Coordinates of C-alpha atoms in Angstrom, one line a residue:
Chain A
M1 CA 44.3 83.5 -45.0
S2 CA 46.6 80.4 -44.6
G3 CA 49.2 79.7 -47.2
L4 CA 47.3 76.8 -48.9
A5 CA 44.1 78.8 -48.9
A6 CA 45.7 81.6 -50.9
F7 CA 47.3 78.9 -53.2
A8 CA 43.9 77.2 -53.7
E9 CA 42.1 80.5 -54.4
A10 CA 44.7 81.6 -57.0
L11 CA 44.4 78.3 -58.8
L12 CA 40.7 78.7 -59.7
A13 CA 40.5 82.5 -60.0
D14 CA 40.7 83.7 -63.6
D15 CA 43.4 86.4 -63.5
A16 CA 44.6 86.2 -59.9
P17 CA 48.2 86.9 -59.3
C18 CA 50.6 84.2 -58.1
P19 CA 50.0 83.5 -54.3
P20 CA 52.5 85.0 -51.9
G21 CA 55.4 83.1 -50.2
L22 CA 56.7 81.2 -53.3
V23 CA 60.4 81.1 -54.0
T24 CA 62.6 79.8 -56.8
W25 CA 66.2 78.5 -56.7
N26 CA 67.3 80.9 -59.5
G27 CA 65.4 83.9 -58.4
S28 CA 63.0 83.7 -61.4
A29 CA 59.5 85.1 -61.0
P30 CA 57.4 82.2 -59.7
D31 CA 54.3 83.2 -61.8
K32 CA 55.2 80.9 -64.8
R33 CA 55.9 78.0 -62.4
F34 CA 52.7 78.6 -60.5
A35 CA 50.8 78.6 -63.9
V36 CA 51.8 74.9 -64.3
Y37 CA 49.6 74.1 -61.3
R38 CA 46.7 76.3 -62.5
N39 CA 46.9 74.7 -65.9
N40 CA 46.9 71.2 -64.5
V41 CA 43.9 72.0 -62.4
I42 CA 41.8 73.7 -65.1
V43 CA 42.8 71.4 -68.0
G44 CA 42.3 68.3 -65.9
L45 CA 38.8 69.3 -64.8
V46 CA 37.8 70.5 -68.3
D47 CA 39.0 67.2 -69.7
A48 CA 37.0 65.3 -67.1
L49 CA 33.9 67.2 -68.2
A50 CA 34.8 66.7 -71.9
D51 CA 35.0 63.0 -71.4
S52 CA 31.6 62.8 -69.7
F53 CA 29.8 65.1 -72.1
P54 CA 31.0 64.3 -75.6
V55 CA 27.8 65.1 -77.5
T56 CA 27.3 68.4 -75.5
R57 CA 30.8 69.2 -76.6
A58 CA 30.2 68.3 -80.2
L59 CA 27.0 70.4 -80.3
V60 CA 28.9 73.6 -79.4
G61 CA 32.4 72.8 -80.6
E62 CA 35.7 72.5 -78.6
E63 CA 36.4 76.1 -78.0
F64 CA 32.9 77.0 -76.7
F65 CA 32.8 73.9 -74.6
H66 CA 36.1 74.6 -73.0
A67 CA 35.1 78.2 -72.1
M68 CA 31.7 77.0 -70.7
A69 CA 33.4 74.2 -68.7
R70 CA 36.0 76.6 -67.3
E71 CA 33.3 78.9 -66.2
F72 CA 31.3 76.0 -64.6
L73 CA 34.2 74.5 -62.8
R74 CA 35.3 77.8 -61.3
R75 CA 31.9 78.2 -59.8
S76 CA 31.3 74.6 -59.0
P77 CA 34.6 72.8 -58.5
P78 CA 34.2 69.1 -57.7
R79 CA 33.3 68.3 -54.1
S80 CA 34.7 64.7 -54.3
P81 CA 37.9 63.2 -55.7
V82 CA 35.7 60.7 -57.6
L83 CA 35.8 62.6 -60.9
A84 CA 34.1 59.9 -62.9
L85 CA 30.8 61.3 -61.5
Y86 CA 31.8 65.0 -61.7
G87 CA 29.2 67.0 -63.6
E88 CA 26.2 67.2 -61.3
G89 CA 24.9 70.7 -61.8
F90 CA 26.5 71.2 -65.2
A91 CA 23.2 71.0 -67.0
E92 CA 21.6 73.6 -64.7
F93 CA 24.6 75.8 -65.2
I94 CA 24.2 75.5 -69.0
A95 CA 20.5 76.3 -68.8
G96 CA 21.5 79.7 -67.2
F97 CA 24.6 80.3 -69.3
P98 CA 23.6 83.2 -71.7
P99 CA 26.0 82.3 -74.5
A100 CA 24.3 78.9 -74.8
A101 CA 20.8 80.3 -75.0
A102 CA 20.6 79.8 -78.8
L103 CA 20.7 76.0 -78.2
P104 CA 17.7 75.4 -75.9
Y105 CA 18.2 71.6 -76.0
L106 CA 21.8 71.8 -74.7
A107 CA 21.0 71.6 -71.0
D108 CA 18.9 68.5 -71.5
M109 CA 21.7 66.9 -73.6
A110 CA 24.0 67.5 -70.6
R111 CA 21.3 65.9 -68.4
L112 CA 21.2 62.9 -70.7
E113 CA 24.9 62.5 -70.7
L114 CA 25.2 62.8 -67.0
R115 CA 22.6 60.0 -66.6
R116 CA 24.6 58.0 -69.2
V117 CA 27.7 58.2 -67.0
Q118 CA 25.7 57.4 -63.9
A119 CA 24.2 54.3 -65.7
W120 CA 27.7 53.3 -66.9
H121 CA 29.0 53.2 -63.3
A122 CA 25.8 52.1 -61.5
A123 CA 25.7 48.9 -59.3
D124 CA 25.6 45.6 -61.0
A125 CA 22.5 43.4 -60.9
D126 CA 21.4 40.4 -62.9
A127 CA 18.4 40.9 -65.2
I128 CA 15.6 38.3 -65.1
T129 CA 15.1 36.1 -68.2
P130 CA 12.1 35.9 -70.6
A131 CA 11.3 32.5 -68.9
D132 CA 11.1 34.2 -65.5
I133 CA 8.6 36.8 -66.8
A134 CA 6.6 34.2 -68.7
A135 CA 5.7 32.6 -65.4
V136 CA 4.6 35.9 -64.0
L137 CA 2.4 36.8 -67.0
A138 CA 0.8 33.4 -66.8
D139 CA -0.4 34.2 -63.3
A140 CA -3.1 36.6 -64.5
E141 CA -4.9 36.7 -61.1
N142 CA -1.9 37.9 -59.2
L143 CA -0.2 39.9 -61.9
P144 CA -1.8 43.3 -61.1
A145 CA -0.2 43.2 -57.6
A146 CA 3.3 42.3 -58.8
R147 CA 6.0 44.7 -57.9
F148 CA 9.1 45.1 -60.1
T149 CA 12.6 45.8 -59.1
L150 CA 14.3 47.7 -61.9
H151 CA 18.1 47.8 -62.6
P152 CA 20.1 50.4 -60.7
A153 CA 21.4 51.6 -64.1
L154 CA 17.9 52.4 -65.3
F155 CA 17.1 56.1 -65.7
L156 CA 14.3 58.1 -67.4
L157 CA 14.8 61.6 -68.8
V158 CA 11.7 63.6 -70.0
S159 CA 12.7 66.4 -72.3
A160 CA 10.9 69.1 -74.3
H161 CA 13.6 68.5 -76.9
A162 CA 14.6 65.7 -79.2
V163 CA 17.5 64.6 -76.9
V164 CA 17.4 61.0 -77.9
S165 CA 17.4 61.7 -81.6
L166 CA 20.2 64.3 -81.3
W167 CA 22.3 61.9 -79.2
A168 CA 21.7 59.1 -81.7
A169 CA 22.6 61.4 -84.6
H170 CA 26.0 61.9 -83.0
Q171 CA 26.7 58.2 -83.0
A172 CA 26.0 57.9 -86.7
E173 CA 28.7 57.6 -89.4
S174 CA 27.6 60.9 -91.0
V175 CA 26.7 63.1 -88.1
A176 CA 25.7 66.1 -90.2
A177 CA 23.3 64.0 -92.4
A178 CA 21.8 62.4 -89.3
L179 CA 21.4 65.8 -87.6
A180 CA 19.7 67.3 -90.6
A181 CA 16.8 64.8 -90.1
V182 CA 16.2 65.8 -86.5
N183 CA 13.7 68.4 -85.4
P184 CA 15.2 69.5 -82.1
A185 CA 11.9 71.0 -80.9
Q186 CA 10.3 67.6 -80.8
A187 CA 9.7 66.5 -77.2
E188 CA 11.3 63.1 -76.4
T189 CA 11.8 60.9 -73.4
A190 CA 14.9 58.8 -72.9
L191 CA 15.1 55.4 -71.2
L192 CA 18.7 54.5 -70.3
C193 CA 19.8 51.1 -69.1
R194 CA 22.9 49.0 -69.1
R195 CA 23.2 45.7 -70.8
D196 CA 26.5 43.7 -71.2
L197 CA 28.4 46.7 -69.7
E198 CA 27.1 49.1 -72.4
V199 CA 24.6 51.8 -71.7
E200 CA 21.7 51.8 -74.3
I201 CA 19.4 54.8 -74.8
Y202 CA 15.9 54.2 -76.1
R203 CA 13.2 56.7 -77.1
I204 CA 10.0 55.9 -75.3
E205 CA 6.4 57.3 -75.5
A206 CA 4.4 58.9 -72.8
G207 CA 2.5 55.8 -71.7
T208 CA 5.7 53.7 -71.4
T209 CA 7.3 56.6 -69.5
A210 CA 4.5 56.7 -67.0
F211 CA 4.5 52.9 -66.7
I212 CA 8.3 52.5 -66.1
G213 CA 8.3 55.6 -63.8
R214 CA 5.6 54.0 -61.6
L215 CA 7.3 50.7 -61.5
Q216 CA 10.5 52.4 -60.5
Q217 CA 8.7 54.1 -57.7
G218 CA 7.6 50.7 -56.4
Q219 CA 4.0 50.8 -57.5
A220 CA 2.2 47.5 -58.4
F221 CA 2.0 46.4 -62.0
G222 CA -1.8 47.0 -62.2
M223 CA -1.5 50.6 -60.9
A224 CA 1.4 51.3 -63.3
V225 CA -0.7 50.1 -66.3
E226 CA -3.6 52.3 -65.2
Q227 CA -1.4 55.4 -65.0
A228 CA 0.2 54.6 -68.4
L229 CA -3.3 54.3 -70.0
Q230 CA -4.2 57.7 -68.6
A231 CA -1.1 59.1 -70.2
D232 CA -1.7 57.3 -73.5
D233 CA -4.8 55.5 -74.7
D234 CA -2.7 53.4 -77.0
F235 CA -0.3 52.2 -74.3
D236 CA 0.6 48.5 -74.8
P237 CA 1.8 46.8 -71.6
A238 CA 3.2 43.8 -73.5
A239 CA 5.4 46.0 -75.7
A240 CA 6.5 47.9 -72.7
L241 CA 7.5 44.7 -70.8
A242 CA 9.2 43.4 -73.9
L243 CA 11.3 46.7 -74.0
L244 CA 12.2 46.3 -70.3
L245 CA 13.3 42.7 -70.9
R246 CA 15.3 43.6 -74.0
A247 CA 17.0 46.4 -72.0
G248 CA 17.9 44.0 -69.2
A249 CA 16.0 46.4 -66.9
I250 CA 14.1 44.0 -64.6
T251 CA 16.1 42.4 -61.9
H252 CA 13.3 41.0 -59.7
I253 CA 9.5 40.6 -59.5
T254 CA 7.7 40.0 -56.3
I255 CA 4.2 38.6 -56.4
P256 CA 2.3 38.8 -53.2
R257 CA 0.1 35.7 -52.9
R258 CA -3.4 36.1 -51.7
S259 CA -3.8 34.2 -48.5
D260 CA -6.3 31.3 -49.0
P261 CA -9.6 31.6 -47.1
Chain B
M1 CA 57.8 18.4 -49.2
I2 CA 54.2 18.5 -50.0
L3 CA 52.6 21.9 -49.4
G4 CA 49.3 20.9 -48.0
S5 CA 46.3 23.2 -48.0
T6 CA 46.0 23.5 -44.3
P7 CA 43.8 26.2 -42.7
N8 CA 47.0 28.0 -41.7
R9 CA 48.3 28.1 -45.2
R10 CA 45.0 29.3 -46.6
A11 CA 44.9 32.1 -44.0
A12 CA 48.5 33.1 -45.0
A13 CA 47.6 33.0 -48.7
A14 CA 44.6 35.3 -48.1
R15 CA 46.8 38.0 -46.6
P16 CA 48.0 40.7 -49.0
R17 CA 51.6 39.8 -49.9
S18 CA 54.1 42.1 -51.5
L19 CA 54.5 43.0 -55.2
P20 CA 57.2 41.1 -57.1
A21 CA 60.4 42.9 -57.8
R22 CA 59.4 43.2 -61.4
A23 CA 58.0 45.8 -63.7
G24 CA 54.3 46.7 -63.9
I25 CA 52.1 49.1 -65.8
G26 CA 49.1 51.3 -65.0
L27 CA 45.8 49.7 -66.0
K28 CA 43.9 51.7 -68.6
P29 CA 40.4 51.0 -69.8
E30 CA 41.8 51.2 -73.4
H31 CA 43.7 48.0 -72.6
F32 CA 41.2 46.0 -70.7
R33 CA 40.3 43.6 -73.5
D34 CA 43.9 43.3 -74.9
I35 CA 45.1 42.3 -71.4
L36 CA 42.6 39.6 -71.0
D37 CA 43.0 38.4 -74.6
T38 CA 46.8 38.4 -74.6
A39 CA 47.7 37.7 -70.9
P40 CA 51.0 39.6 -71.1
D41 CA 53.8 38.5 -68.7
L42 CA 53.9 41.4 -66.2
G43 CA 54.9 41.8 -62.6
F44 CA 51.7 43.7 -61.6
F45 CA 49.1 46.3 -62.6
E46 CA 48.5 49.5 -60.9
I47 CA 45.2 51.4 -60.7
H48 CA 44.3 54.9 -59.4
A49 CA 41.9 54.2 -56.5
E50 CA 39.5 57.1 -57.4
N51 CA 38.7 55.7 -60.8
Y52 CA 37.3 52.6 -59.3
M53 CA 35.2 54.3 -56.6
V54 CA 32.0 53.6 -58.5
D55 CA 29.3 51.0 -57.7
G56 CA 29.6 48.7 -60.7
G57 CA 29.9 48.4 -64.5
A58 CA 32.8 47.9 -66.8
F59 CA 35.6 49.1 -64.6
H60 CA 34.8 46.6 -61.8
H61 CA 34.0 43.9 -64.4
Y62 CA 37.4 44.1 -66.0
L63 CA 39.4 44.8 -62.9
T64 CA 38.0 41.8 -61.1
R65 CA 39.1 39.5 -64.0
I66 CA 42.5 41.1 -64.3
R67 CA 43.0 41.0 -60.6
E68 CA 42.4 37.3 -60.6
R69 CA 45.5 36.9 -62.8
Y70 CA 47.9 39.6 -61.7
A71 CA 49.3 41.3 -58.6
L72 CA 47.8 44.7 -57.9
S73 CA 49.0 48.0 -56.6
I74 CA 46.3 50.6 -55.6
H75 CA 47.6 54.2 -55.9
G76 CA 45.5 57.0 -54.4
V77 CA 45.4 60.4 -55.9
G78 CA 42.8 62.1 -53.8
L79 CA 43.4 61.7 -50.1
S80 CA 45.1 65.1 -49.8
I81 CA 47.5 63.9 -47.1
G82 CA 49.3 67.3 -47.2
G83 CA 46.0 69.2 -46.9
E84 CA 45.2 71.7 -44.1
G85 CA 41.8 70.3 -43.2
P86 CA 41.1 66.9 -41.6
L87 CA 41.2 63.9 -43.9
D88 CA 38.0 63.2 -45.8
E89 CA 36.6 60.3 -43.8
A90 CA 34.0 59.5 -46.4
H91 CA 36.8 59.2 -48.9
L92 CA 38.8 57.0 -46.5
D93 CA 35.8 54.8 -46.2
R94 CA 35.6 54.4 -50.0
L95 CA 39.3 53.5 -50.0
A96 CA 38.8 50.9 -47.3
T97 CA 35.9 49.4 -49.3
L98 CA 38.0 49.3 -52.5
L99 CA 41.0 47.7 -50.7
G100 CA 38.8 45.2 -49.0
R101 CA 37.4 44.2 -52.3
Y102 CA 40.6 43.8 -54.3
Q103 CA 43.2 43.1 -51.5
P104 CA 46.0 44.8 -53.3
E105 CA 49.6 43.9 -52.5
S106 CA 50.5 47.5 -52.2
F107 CA 48.7 50.8 -51.3
S108 CA 50.4 54.2 -51.9
E109 CA 49.5 57.9 -51.8
H110 CA 51.3 61.2 -52.4
L111 CA 53.1 63.8 -50.3
A112 CA 50.7 66.5 -51.7
W113 CA 47.4 68.1 -51.2
S114 CA 44.5 68.1 -53.7
S115 CA 41.5 69.3 -51.7
H116 CA 40.8 72.6 -49.9
G117 CA 37.7 74.0 -48.3
G118 CA 35.7 71.0 -49.6
A119 CA 36.7 71.6 -53.2
F120 CA 38.7 68.9 -55.0
L121 CA 41.4 70.5 -57.2
N122 CA 42.5 67.4 -59.1
D123 CA 46.2 68.1 -58.9
L124 CA 49.1 67.1 -56.6
L125 CA 49.8 70.4 -54.9
P126 CA 52.9 71.4 -52.9
A127 CA 53.1 72.5 -49.2
P128 CA 55.8 74.2 -47.2
Y129 CA 58.2 71.8 -45.5
D130 CA 57.9 73.1 -41.9
A131 CA 57.0 71.8 -38.5
A132 CA 53.2 72.4 -39.0
T133 CA 53.0 70.5 -42.2
L134 CA 55.2 67.7 -40.8
A135 CA 52.8 67.3 -37.8
R136 CA 49.8 67.3 -40.1
V137 CA 51.1 64.9 -42.6
C138 CA 52.2 62.4 -39.9
E139 CA 48.8 62.7 -38.2
H140 CA 47.1 62.1 -41.6
I141 CA 49.3 59.1 -42.4
D142 CA 48.6 57.7 -38.9
R143 CA 44.9 57.9 -39.5
V144 CA 45.2 56.3 -43.0
Q145 CA 47.2 53.4 -41.7
E146 CA 44.9 52.9 -38.8
R147 CA 41.8 53.0 -40.9
L148 CA 43.1 50.8 -43.6
G149 CA 44.9 48.5 -41.2
R150 CA 48.0 48.4 -43.3
R151 CA 51.3 50.3 -43.9
M152 CA 51.1 52.7 -46.8
L153 CA 53.8 54.0 -49.1
L154 CA 54.2 57.7 -49.6
E155 CA 55.4 59.1 -52.9
N156 CA 58.0 61.9 -53.2
P157 CA 56.4 64.7 -55.2
A158 CA 57.2 66.5 -58.5
T159 CA 57.1 70.2 -57.7
Y160 CA 57.5 73.5 -59.6
V161 CA 57.7 76.0 -56.8
E162 CA 59.2 76.1 -53.3
F163 CA 57.9 78.0 -50.2
A164 CA 59.7 80.7 -48.3
A165 CA 58.2 79.2 -45.2
S166 CA 60.0 75.9 -45.6
T167 CA 62.5 75.2 -42.8
M168 CA 63.8 71.9 -44.1
A169 CA 64.8 70.2 -47.4
E170 CA 62.3 67.9 -49.0
A171 CA 64.4 64.8 -48.4
E172 CA 64.8 65.7 -44.7
F173 CA 61.0 66.2 -44.5
I174 CA 60.3 62.8 -46.0
T175 CA 62.9 61.2 -43.7
Q176 CA 61.1 62.7 -40.7
V177 CA 57.6 61.5 -42.0
V178 CA 58.9 58.0 -42.6
R179 CA 60.5 57.8 -39.2
R180 CA 57.6 59.2 -37.3
S181 CA 54.7 57.4 -39.1
G182 CA 56.4 54.2 -40.1
C183 CA 55.1 54.5 -43.6
G184 CA 57.2 53.2 -46.5
L185 CA 58.6 55.3 -49.4
L186 CA 57.5 55.1 -53.0
L187 CA 60.5 56.4 -54.8
D188 CA 59.3 58.1 -58.0
V189 CA 62.5 58.5 -60.0
N190 CA 60.9 60.7 -62.6
N191 CA 59.7 63.0 -59.8
V192 CA 63.2 63.2 -58.5
H193 CA 64.5 64.1 -61.9
V194 CA 61.8 66.7 -62.5
S195 CA 62.0 68.3 -59.0
C196 CA 65.8 68.4 -58.9
T197 CA 65.9 70.0 -62.4
N198 CA 63.3 72.5 -61.4
H199 CA 65.0 73.5 -58.2
G200 CA 68.6 73.3 -59.2
R201 CA 69.5 70.3 -57.0
D202 CA 71.6 67.2 -57.7
A203 CA 69.3 64.2 -58.1
R204 CA 71.8 61.7 -56.7
D205 CA 72.5 63.8 -53.6
Y206 CA 68.7 64.1 -53.2
I207 CA 68.2 60.3 -53.4
D208 CA 71.1 59.7 -51.0
A209 CA 69.4 61.9 -48.5
L210 CA 66.1 59.9 -48.6
P211 CA 65.3 57.1 -46.1
L212 CA 66.2 54.5 -48.7
Y213 CA 65.7 51.6 -46.3
A214 CA 62.0 52.3 -46.4
V215 CA 61.6 52.2 -50.2
G216 CA 59.0 49.6 -51.2
Q217 CA 58.3 50.5 -54.9
V218 CA 59.7 52.7 -57.7
H219 CA 57.8 54.7 -60.3
L220 CA 59.1 55.7 -63.7
A221 CA 57.3 58.1 -66.1
G222 CA 57.9 60.6 -68.8
F223 CA 57.9 64.4 -68.5
A224 CA 57.3 67.5 -70.7
E225 CA 59.9 70.3 -71.1
D226 CA 59.3 74.0 -70.6
T227 CA 61.3 76.9 -69.3
D228 CA 60.8 79.2 -66.3
A229 CA 60.7 83.0 -66.4
A230 CA 64.5 83.1 -66.4
G231 CA 64.8 80.7 -69.2
A232 CA 66.0 77.8 -67.0
P233 CA 64.6 74.3 -67.7
L234 CA 61.2 73.6 -66.1
L235 CA 60.1 70.0 -66.4
I236 CA 56.5 69.1 -66.1
D237 CA 55.5 65.7 -64.7
S238 CA 53.1 65.0 -67.6
H239 CA 53.0 61.1 -67.6
G240 CA 52.5 61.6 -71.3
A241 CA 55.8 60.4 -72.8
P242 CA 58.1 57.4 -72.6
V243 CA 60.6 57.3 -69.7
A244 CA 63.6 59.6 -70.6
E245 CA 67.2 58.4 -70.8
A246 CA 68.2 60.5 -67.8
V247 CA 65.5 58.9 -65.7
W248 CA 66.5 55.3 -66.8
A249 CA 70.1 56.2 -65.7
L250 CA 68.9 57.6 -62.4
Y251 CA 66.8 54.4 -62.0
C252 CA 69.9 52.2 -62.4
D253 CA 71.7 54.2 -59.8
A254 CA 68.8 54.1 -57.4
L255 CA 68.5 50.4 -57.8
D256 CA 72.1 50.0 -56.9
R257 CA 71.3 51.6 -53.6
V258 CA 67.9 50.1 -52.8
G259 CA 68.1 46.7 -54.6
P260 CA 65.5 45.2 -56.9
M261 CA 62.1 46.9 -56.4
P262 CA 58.6 46.6 -57.9
T263 CA 58.8 49.2 -60.7
L264 CA 55.8 50.9 -62.3
I265 CA 55.8 52.4 -65.7
E266 CA 53.3 55.3 -65.5
R267 CA 51.4 56.6 -68.5
D268 CA 48.3 58.6 -68.0
N269 CA 48.2 60.9 -71.1
D270 CA 48.7 60.1 -74.8
I271 CA 48.3 56.5 -73.9
P272 CA 49.9 54.3 -76.5
A273 CA 48.9 50.7 -77.5
L274 CA 49.6 48.1 -74.9
P275 CA 52.7 46.6 -76.6
V276 CA 54.4 50.0 -76.3
L277 CA 54.0 50.0 -72.5
L278 CA 55.0 46.4 -72.3
A279 CA 58.2 47.2 -74.1
E280 CA 59.1 49.8 -71.5
A281 CA 58.2 47.3 -68.8
R282 CA 60.5 44.8 -70.4
H283 CA 63.3 47.4 -70.4
A284 CA 62.8 47.9 -66.6
D285 CA 62.7 44.1 -66.1
R286 CA 66.0 43.7 -67.9
I287 CA 67.6 46.2 -65.5
L288 CA 66.0 44.5 -62.5
E289 CA 67.2 41.1 -63.7
R290 CA 70.8 42.2 -63.7
L291 CA 70.4 42.7 -60.0
L292 CA 68.9 39.2 -59.5
P293 CA 71.5 36.7 -60.8
I294 CA 70.8 34.3 -57.9
A295 CA 67.1 34.3 -58.4
R296 CA 67.5 34.0 -62.1
G297 CA 69.8 31.0 -61.7
A298 CA 67.4 29.4 -59.3
A299 CA 64.5 29.8 -61.7
A300 CA 66.4 28.4 -64.7

């Protein structure tokens, strides 16, 4: 093993001894000095996760979160120096982390927070205006064939737990009171999108989820509405479009014109 | 004489120029709005390259606006120039894109490694100063300068251990790197103080042994204090405190040798309100101004 390989391995291993080949000017044991590097690495990466997953952290408390994050980063150190996006795989790790089993919604909260970070840093794009969409809606004949381009910062997250309500409760002034009103076992779907640099998180119903999901996949408006109605009889396309507009989520609409006979 | 906007002048203006010999501070998201609202008088801002390697959003929004008003230094913390493996070309591509977008007056990186076996370890780690490391570091800097199409500055490290395998002193190693690769030197005075304390060296002798002719920028920061296993002082390069008196004194001495230099006040932890950092920058500016009587007279 090369010198740096042993150094790197000892940084991440829990109780590994100091790597060989280190010297000090005063003959002091190098362990305590090496520990500065280990501490920098571990604390730096735990802090990166703590910054990206604040509600996950709040749900379990600082001590638990730090222990869980350390375990994760030892198994899955970042593969890229772009730490802003570190945390891919954290939710899956949490789902299989036995000490977190008592909080079945914790993994989905981590999924939501990772999406939130991704939405925060996603590419910029200008949203269309209500006037733009009015013109599209007025063209009833061609509307079903219209294809929507959605914002790069738009994400959907379907959860068997009340992730949106739990997340929102942690933004409230009195978190405890807000949390008391949440039933964590309630299934919810989150719509995330960025408007004026801020990421907004909306709770959406099954029909809207199907509708936006199909639009995001590039399906035509008519097809997306059909799928949404299959998911939910009460689906209201106008309300769903209004939500997308409010979220700044539509960046372009293409209407294929029928060629004249 | 009227300075016309001829095509030649425009071309010259588009080229990255150098940072002014004034104080600058690290750009922190906490200060984005304050900076735009108050437009503080500063020599430049510095960013860590990796923080801006994202597609869009608030970071680019604010950096774009701040860049329009200030000189910019881009400081990489993730290239792993001292690493054993080849440079991460994907990362180098991201760096080239970022530099292309913001056209900084300066680009710098560290004499350190931070990645190994594909894992990014998020710290500036030390390597032995021997022929093998020297060849590797020079090869990596050659590649960086070739890919980015510009000269880079290499920062002297803060270290806590030394290697039995080292065959040369750090200053000699840096001298060789600068001579062979043609890169410049980013003289981090806090790192000098930290490393020399940690390894029982004289900081002024160390600075004298560096290739001072190649210095293009100076860094100042605060450290934390600990002790090693024998009870000797062990300073930690924390970037979490004001610049210490000993470092200001060393800075004055260093400027006497290298002349006025763009000087960064670094603060990455326990980040205070903007005016606190501006006060430290003004302190550095006053020291720089003492070296610039002619320029000051001309401006008056």
